[in-house]
């Protein structure tokens, strides 16, 4: 199995062109599409097999394709989980007296570490995409692709006063009512890999919208 993540322009026919390249080499088991802006979309696919180098090059050559990641080691367990199932799990854990907060925080952290590590690596003879800001933006958008948040906006990773400062806004993260342990952990896992440090995170909640601020 392979997880393929593509960041591309939001134009008609884009998905058809992408799947046209893939179908000659692998079966597509599922597809999730998130549209972070009017001009861009993030496409995640699980494939039955790996893609050869020439297929990756063809994907990169499609007009409007910005970034392509493909990995056999991707964190795929939660991709596509139903939001209501996740909430039911939370309720069950609360009722059973489980250590909900620490469990979800650790789960999110490991997921974030794995996602960022996957996007930093490449198994192909194509230059790796190593821009931390670009990887951070796409990895955060994967929360929407995985149905763990309704939308993601204003995702930024900047070098400010000698250290990176990250900020983002999520609408309806699935663990909002539980104190955001998974989401906090996921973001800190991303920054652990991308910034190579243990960061701090603050969350400002306004109804269903949460603004996160991360810094060294």
CSV table of C-alpha atoms in Angstrom, one decimal:
chain,number,residue,atom,x,y,z
A,1,UNK,CA,0.0,0.0,0.0
A,2,UNK,CA,1.1,3.6,-0.7
A,3,UNK,CA,-0.2,6.9,0.6
A,4,UNK,CA,-0.1,9.5,-2.1
A,5,UNK,CA,-0.6,13.2,-1.2
A,6,UNK,CA,-0.8,15.8,-3.9
A,7,UNK,CA,-1.1,19.6,-3.6
A,8,UNK,CA,-2.5,21.1,-6.8
A,9,UNK,CA,-4.4,23.9,-8.3
A,10,UNK,CA,-8.2,23.8,-7.9
A,11,UNK,CA,-9.3,23.4,-11.5
A,12,UNK,CA,-11.7,21.3,-13.4
A,13,UNK,CA,-10.3,18.1,-14.7
A,14,UNK,CA,-7.3,18.0,-12.3
A,15,UNK,CA,-8.5,14.8,-10.5
A,16,UNK,CA,-9.2,13.1,-13.8
A,17,UNK,CA,-5.7,13.8,-15.1
A,18,UNK,CA,-4.1,12.6,-11.9
A,19,UNK,CA,-6.1,9.3,-11.7
A,20,UNK,CA,-5.3,8.8,-15.4
A,21,UNK,CA,-1.6,8.6,-14.6
A,22,UNK,CA,-2.1,6.3,-11.6
A,23,UNK,CA,-4.5,3.7,-13.0
A,24,UNK,CA,-1.9,2.3,-15.3
A,25,UNK,CA,0.2,1.3,-12.3
A,26,UNK,CA,-2.0,0.8,-9.2
A,27,UNK,CA,-5.6,0.5,-8.0
A,28,UNK,CA,-7.0,3.5,-6.1
A,29,UNK,CA,-8.5,2.2,-2.9
A,30,UNK,CA,-9.9,5.6,-1.7
A,31,UNK,CA,-9.6,9.3,-2.5
A,32,UNK,CA,-10.1,12.3,-0.2
A,33,UNK,CA,-10.1,15.8,-1.4
A,34,UNK,CA,-9.8,19.0,0.7
A,35,UNK,CA,-10.0,22.5,-0.7
A,36,UNK,CA,-8.1,24.9,1.6
A,37,UNK,CA,-8.7,27.9,-0.7
A,38,UNK,CA,-10.5,28.8,-3.9
A,39,UNK,CA,-7.3,28.3,-5.9
A,40,UNK,CA,-5.8,25.1,-4.3
A,41,UNK,CA,-6.8,21.6,-3.3
A,42,UNK,CA,-5.1,18.7,-1.4
A,43,UNK,CA,-5.7,15.2,-2.7
A,44,UNK,CA,-4.9,12.1,-0.6
A,45,UNK,CA,-5.1,8.6,-2.1
A,46,UNK,CA,-4.4,5.1,-0.9
A,47,UNK,CA,-3.0,3.0,-3.7
A,48,UNK,CA,-2.7,-0.8,-3.9
A,49,UNK,CA,0.9,-0.6,-5.1
A,50,UNK,CA,3.9,1.7,-5.3
A,51,UNK,CA,4.3,4.0,-8.3
A,52,UNK,CA,7.4,3.8,-10.6
A,53,UNK,CA,9.6,6.9,-10.9
A,54,UNK,CA,8.3,7.8,-14.4
A,55,UNK,CA,4.7,7.9,-13.0
A,56,UNK,CA,5.8,10.3,-10.2
A,57,UNK,CA,7.5,12.5,-12.8
A,58,UNK,CA,4.3,12.5,-14.9
A,59,UNK,CA,2.3,13.6,-11.9
A,60,UNK,CA,4.7,16.4,-11.2
A,61,UNK,CA,4.5,17.4,-14.9
A,62,UNK,CA,0.7,17.9,-14.8
A,63,UNK,CA,-0.2,21.6,-15.2
A,64,UNK,CA,-1.1,22.9,-11.8
A,65,UNK,CA,0.4,20.1,-9.6
A,66,UNK,CA,2.6,21.8,-7.0
A,67,UNK,CA,3.8,19.1,-4.7
A,68,UNK,CA,3.7,15.3,-4.7
A,69,UNK,CA,4.5,13.0,-1.7
A,70,UNK,CA,4.4,9.2,-1.9
A,71,UNK,CA,5.3,6.8,0.9
A,72,UNK,CA,4.9,3.1,1.9
A,73,UNK,CA,5.4,4.0,5.5
A,74,UNK,CA,2.7,6.6,6.0
A,75,UNK,CA,0.5,6.9,9.1
A,76,UNK,CA,-2.7,5.6,7.5
A,77,UNK,CA,-4.7,4.2,10.4
A,78,UNK,CA,-6.9,7.3,11.0
A,79,UNK,CA,-7.2,8.5,7.4
A,80,UNK,CA,-10.9,8.7,6.5
A,81,UNK,CA,-12.3,8.0,10.0
A,82,UNK,CA,-15.9,9.1,10.3
A,83,UNK,CA,-16.3,12.1,12.6
A,84,UNK,CA,-19.2,10.5,14.5
A,85,UNK,CA,-17.3,7.3,15.1
A,86,UNK,CA,-14.4,9.3,16.6
A,87,UNK,CA,-16.8,11.2,18.9
A,88,UNK,CA,-18.4,8.0,19.9
A,89,UNK,CA,-15.0,6.6,20.9
A,90,UNK,CA,-14.4,9.7,23.0
A,91,UNK,CA,-17.7,9.3,24.8
A,92,UNK,CA,-17.0,5.6,25.4
A,93,UNK,CA,-13.6,6.3,26.8
A,94,UNK,CA,-14.9,9.0,29.1
A,95,UNK,CA,-17.6,6.8,30.4
A,96,UNK,CA,-15.2,3.9,31.0
A,97,UNK,CA,-12.8,6.1,32.9
A,98,UNK,CA,-10.0,5.7,30.5
A,99,UNK,CA,-7.1,8.2,30.5
A,100,UNK,CA,-8.6,10.0,27.5
A,101,UNK,CA,-6.5,13.1,27.4
A,102,UNK,CA,-3.1,11.5,27.6
A,103,UNK,CA,-4.0,8.7,25.2
A,104,UNK,CA,-5.2,11.1,22.5
A,105,UNK,CA,-2.3,13.5,23.0
A,106,UNK,CA,0.2,10.7,22.5
A,107,UNK,CA,-1.8,9.4,19.5
A,108,UNK,CA,-1.9,12.8,17.9
A,109,UNK,CA,1.8,13.4,18.6
A,110,UNK,CA,2.9,10.1,17.0
A,111,UNK,CA,0.7,10.8,14.1
A,112,UNK,CA,2.2,14.2,13.6
A,113,UNK,CA,5.7,12.9,13.9
A,114,UNK,CA,5.0,10.2,11.3
A,115,UNK,CA,3.2,12.5,8.9
A,116,UNK,CA,6.0,15.1,8.9
A,117,UNK,CA,8.7,12.5,8.7
A,118,UNK,CA,7.0,10.9,5.7
A,119,UNK,CA,6.8,14.2,3.9
A,120,UNK,CA,10.5,14.9,4.5
A,121,UNK,CA,11.6,11.6,3.0
A,122,UNK,CA,11.6,10.5,-0.6
A,123,UNK,CA,12.2,7.1,-2.1
A,124,UNK,CA,12.5,8.5,-5.6
A,125,UNK,CA,15.4,10.0,-7.5
A,126,UNK,CA,13.6,13.3,-7.5
A,127,UNK,CA,14.7,16.1,-5.3
A,128,UNK,CA,12.8,16.0,-2.0
A,129,UNK,CA,10.4,18.8,-1.1
A,130,UNK,CA,12.0,20.0,2.1
A,131,UNK,CA,10.5,23.4,2.7
A,132,UNK,CA,9.3,23.2,6.3
A,133,UNK,CA,6.6,25.8,5.8
A,134,UNK,CA,5.1,24.0,2.8
A,135,UNK,CA,5.2,20.6,4.5
A,136,UNK,CA,3.6,22.1,7.7
A,137,UNK,CA,0.8,23.7,5.6
A,138,UNK,CA,0.0,20.4,3.8
A,139,UNK,CA,0.3,18.3,7.0
A,140,UNK,CA,-2.2,20.5,8.8
A,141,UNK,CA,-4.5,20.3,5.8
A,142,UNK,CA,-4.4,16.5,6.2
A,143,UNK,CA,-6.5,17.0,9.3
A,144,UNK,CA,-9.3,18.1,7.0
A,145,UNK,CA,-8.6,15.4,4.5
A,146,UNK,CA,-8.9,12.8,7.4
A,147,UNK,CA,-12.1,14.4,8.6
A,148,UNK,CA,-10.6,15.4,11.9
A,149,UNK,CA,-11.4,19.1,11.4
A,150,UNK,CA,-13.9,20.9,9.3
A,151,UNK,CA,-11.5,23.4,7.7
A,152,UNK,CA,-8.0,24.8,8.2
A,153,UNK,CA,-7.0,28.4,7.5
A,154,UNK,CA,-4.2,30.9,8.0
A,155,UNK,CA,-1.5,28.2,8.3
A,156,UNK,CA,1.9,29.8,8.8
A,157,UNK,CA,5.4,28.8,9.7
A,158,UNK,CA,7.8,31.7,9.9
A,159,UNK,CA,11.3,32.5,11.2
A,160,UNK,CA,10.6,35.2,13.7
A,161,UNK,CA,13.2,36.7,16.1
A,162,UNK,CA,15.6,33.8,15.6
A,163,UNK,CA,13.1,31.1,15.9
A,164,UNK,CA,10.1,29.7,14.0
A,165,UNK,CA,6.6,30.7,15.0
A,166,UNK,CA,3.7,28.6,13.7
A,167,UNK,CA,0.0,29.6,13.8
A,168,UNK,CA,-3.1,28.2,12.3
A,169,UNK,CA,-6.9,28.2,12.6
A,170,UNK,CA,-9.1,25.1,12.7
A,171,UNK,CA,-12.9,25.0,12.5
A,172,UNK,CA,-14.6,22.1,14.4
A,173,UNK,CA,-11.6,19.9,15.3
A,174,UNK,CA,-13.2,16.6,16.3
A,175,UNK,CA,-11.7,16.7,19.9
A,176,UNK,CA,-12.8,20.2,20.7
A,177,UNK,CA,-15.2,19.1,23.5
A,178,UNK,CA,-12.4,17.0,25.0
A,179,UNK,CA,-9.9,19.8,25.3
A,180,UNK,CA,-8.1,19.3,21.9
A,181,UNK,CA,-5.6,16.7,23.1
A,182,UNK,CA,-5.2,14.9,19.8
A,183,UNK,CA,-5.0,18.1,17.7
A,184,UNK,CA,-2.5,19.7,20.1
A,185,UNK,CA,-0.4,16.5,20.0
A,186,UNK,CA,-0.6,16.3,16.2
A,187,UNK,CA,0.6,19.9,15.7
A,188,UNK,CA,3.4,19.4,18.3
A,189,UNK,CA,4.5,16.2,16.5
A,190,UNK,CA,4.7,18.1,13.2
A,191,UNK,CA,6.8,20.9,14.7
A,192,UNK,CA,9.1,18.4,16.6
A,193,UNK,CA,10.2,17.0,13.2
A,194,UNK,CA,10.1,20.2,11.1
A,195,UNK,CA,11.7,22.5,13.7
A,196,UNK,CA,13.7,19.9,15.6
A,197,UNK,CA,12.6,21.2,19.0
A,198,UNK,CA,10.1,20.7,21.7
A,199,UNK,CA,7.7,23.6,21.2
A,200,UNK,CA,4.9,25.1,23.3
A,201,UNK,CA,1.3,25.5,22.0
A,202,UNK,CA,-1.5,27.8,23.0
A,203,UNK,CA,-5.1,27.5,21.8
A,204,UNK,CA,-7.7,30.3,21.7
A,205,UNK,CA,-11.2,29.0,21.3
A,206,UNK,CA,-14.1,31.0,19.8
A,207,UNK,CA,-17.1,28.8,19.5
A,208,UNK,CA,-16.2,26.2,16.9
A,209,UNK,CA,-13.1,28.0,15.7
A,210,UNK,CA,-9.7,27.4,17.4
A,211,UNK,CA,-6.6,29.5,16.8
A,212,UNK,CA,-3.3,27.7,17.6
A,213,UNK,CA,0.0,29.5,18.3
A,214,UNK,CA,3.2,27.4,18.4
A,215,UNK,CA,6.7,28.6,19.2
A,216,UNK,CA,10.0,27.5,20.5
